[in-house]
C-alpha cells in the first residue's frame, strides 16, 4: 500500500506546485513534460515489468522499482533547471511502472479469489486517496516550505515501504503451468531484452505523439507524422522481434485468449472515458460553475469515494452472476450516468456534477475490479504478471488516446461556438478560454456568459464521447468476452 501510495501521489502532487517550480527553474514552455514524461515512463515500462516479474519473481522487481523511484525522487529534488527535472521525472516514472503493476500482481498472488475483492478495494482506496490528496499536499509544501520537498517526502515513505517488502514479503511457490499445479523447478528463462527495448521505444513514440499532438505542434504537421509514422514502423519491428523470441515480453497468448483480449479492449475504453471526469470536470467546475480549485477538486473526489466502496461489494455480485455480467451491469450504468451529464442545467450548482461523479464511481467500481480479478484468476503464477501488465498498459494507452481525442473535440466545439461570437476578440481554444474566465474582469458580462456557455457545451460533448467509449466497452463484453471466464482453482 505504501508503494501504491508513492506511485499515485507523484502522478498528481506536482500539479499545484507548477508556478513555484517554473518561478525557480524557468522553462514554462515545456513544464507539461513534468507530467507527460512521468506518464510515458510508467506506461511503456508496464509490459516489461510484468514479464520480468513472471521471470524473476515479484519481490526483486518491486524492490528494484522502489529503489529506482527513490533515486529519481532524490534527483528531482536536486534539479538545477527544467530539463534536468523532466529527465529525473522520467527516472521516477521508470520506477513507478514497477510499483503500479507489481503491487496488483502481488495482491493476486497472496490472496485467494474470495479475498481478492477486499484487498483490491483497499488498494483502490489508497490510490484514490493519494490521487486526491496529491494536489493539496503539493500546494502546501510549495507554499509553506519549498517545492523540492514534494520529492524529498518520498524518501522516508519509500524507505519504510522498502524495509517492509524486504522483511515481510514472502512469495508463494511458483508454478510453471497455467493451472498453477506444478512447482517451478526449471532454470531461469532468458529475458527478451531486444523485445523490451522495442516495446519501450514504440510506446514512447506513440504516447509522445498522442500527448503532444495538438499541444506542442498541430495534429497535421511534420512532427505528428514523424512520431506516428515512427511508432508504426517500430511496432512492425516489435512484432517481428516478439515472434522470433523464445520468451517474448508481450507473448501472443495475451491477444489470442478471448478473456484477456476482451478485458484489454474493455479497459482501454475505460481509460479513454476517464479523461472526461479527470481532465475536463475540474475545468468545467471552475469555468462554468465559478468554483475555486479546492472546491473543484471536491466535486471530482466524489467519484473516488464511491468507487472503492462499490468495488468492495462487487464480489457479492460476481460470485452469483459471474465476472462478465457484473462488468456489463457496471459499464451500462456508467454509460447512463455519462449521458445524464449534458442534461444538467446551466449554470447549475456544485452538488449536481458531484452527484453525477458519485454515481459514476459506483458504476465503475463494479465494472473494473471484476475484470481485473477475473483475468488474474484465469492464469497461473507464471503468466499473471504479464496478463495484469497488459490490462494496465491498455488502460493507460486508452487514457492517452482519450486526452488527445477529447481535447480535439472540446477545441472543435469551442471554435465552432466562437466563430460567430457576438463579441470580437474572444479566445478560441480550451486553455485560452479557461484563462479568460479566470479573469472575468477583462470581459464584459455578455462575453463572460457566452464563454461559460461555450465551455459548458464543449464539456457536454466530451461526456457524450465518454458515453460512446462506454458503449464500445459494453459491446466488447457482449460480443467478444466469453460468457464465463475460465477460472482456475486456487492451489491448496
CSV table of C-alpha atoms in Angstrom, one decimal, residues 1-7 45-46 48-71 92-110 123 127 157-171 381 385 392:
chain,number,residue,atom,x,y,z
A,1,UNK,CA,0.0,0.0,0.0
A,2,UNK,CA,2.9,2.4,0.7
A,3,UNK,CA,4.4,1.5,-2.7
A,4,UNK,CA,1.0,2.2,-4.3
A,5,UNK,CA,0.7,5.5,-2.5
A,6,UNK,CA,4.1,6.6,-3.8
A,7,UNK,CA,3.1,6.0,-7.4
A,45,UNK,CA,7.5,0.0,-18.8
A,46,UNK,CA,4.4,-1.8,-17.6
A,48,UNK,CA,8.4,-5.1,-19.3
A,49,UNK,CA,8.0,-5.2,-15.6
A,50,UNK,CA,5.1,-7.6,-15.9
A,51,UNK,CA,7.2,-10.1,-17.8
A,52,UNK,CA,10.2,-9.6,-15.5
A,53,UNK,CA,8.0,-10.4,-12.5
A,54,UNK,CA,6.9,-13.6,-14.2
A,55,UNK,CA,10.6,-14.5,-14.8
A,56,UNK,CA,12.4,-13.4,-11.7
A,57,UNK,CA,9.6,-13.1,-9.2
A,58,UNK,CA,7.6,-10.1,-7.9
A,59,UNK,CA,9.8,-9.2,-4.9
A,60,UNK,CA,13.0,-8.4,-6.7
A,61,UNK,CA,11.1,-6.4,-9.3
A,62,UNK,CA,9.2,-4.4,-6.6
A,63,UNK,CA,12.4,-3.8,-4.7
A,64,UNK,CA,14.2,-2.6,-7.8
A,65,UNK,CA,11.2,-0.3,-8.7
A,66,UNK,CA,11.1,1.3,-5.2
A,67,UNK,CA,14.9,1.9,-5.3
A,68,UNK,CA,14.7,3.4,-8.8
A,69,UNK,CA,11.8,5.6,-7.8
A,70,UNK,CA,13.6,6.9,-4.7
A,71,UNK,CA,16.7,7.6,-6.8
A,92,UNK,CA,10.9,8.4,-11.3
A,93,UNK,CA,8.4,7.0,-13.8
A,94,UNK,CA,10.7,4.1,-14.7
A,95,UNK,CA,10.4,3.1,-11.0
A,96,UNK,CA,6.7,4.0,-10.8
A,97,UNK,CA,5.9,1.5,-13.6
A,98,UNK,CA,7.2,-1.3,-11.4
A,99,UNK,CA,5.2,-0.1,-8.4
A,100,UNK,CA,1.9,0.3,-10.2
A,101,UNK,CA,1.9,-3.1,-12.0
A,102,UNK,CA,3.7,-5.3,-9.5
A,103,UNK,CA,1.5,-4.4,-6.5
A,104,UNK,CA,-1.6,-5.5,-8.3
A,105,UNK,CA,0.0,-8.9,-9.2
A,106,UNK,CA,1.3,-9.5,-5.6
A,107,UNK,CA,-2.2,-8.9,-4.3
A,108,UNK,CA,-3.5,-11.7,-6.6
A,109,UNK,CA,-0.6,-14.0,-5.6
A,110,UNK,CA,-1.1,-13.6,-1.8
A,123,UNK,CA,-5.6,-0.7,-2.9
A,127,UNK,CA,-4.9,5.1,-5.0
A,157,UNK,CA,7.9,6.8,3.0
A,158,UNK,CA,9.7,4.8,0.3
A,159,UNK,CA,12.4,3.6,2.8
A,160,UNK,CA,9.7,2.2,5.1
A,161,UNK,CA,8.0,0.5,2.2
A,162,UNK,CA,11.3,-1.0,1.1
A,163,UNK,CA,12.1,-2.3,4.5
A,164,UNK,CA,8.6,-3.9,4.9
A,165,UNK,CA,8.9,-5.5,1.5
A,166,UNK,CA,12.3,-6.9,2.1
A,167,UNK,CA,11.5,-8.2,5.6
A,168,UNK,CA,7.9,-9.4,5.3
A,169,UNK,CA,7.1,-10.2,1.7
A,170,UNK,CA,7.4,-14.0,1.2
A,171,UNK,CA,6.3,-15.1,-2.2
A,381,UNK,CA,1.6,-17.6,-11.3
A,385,UNK,CA,2.4,-10.5,-14.2
A,392,UNK,CA,-2.9,-1.7,-17.1
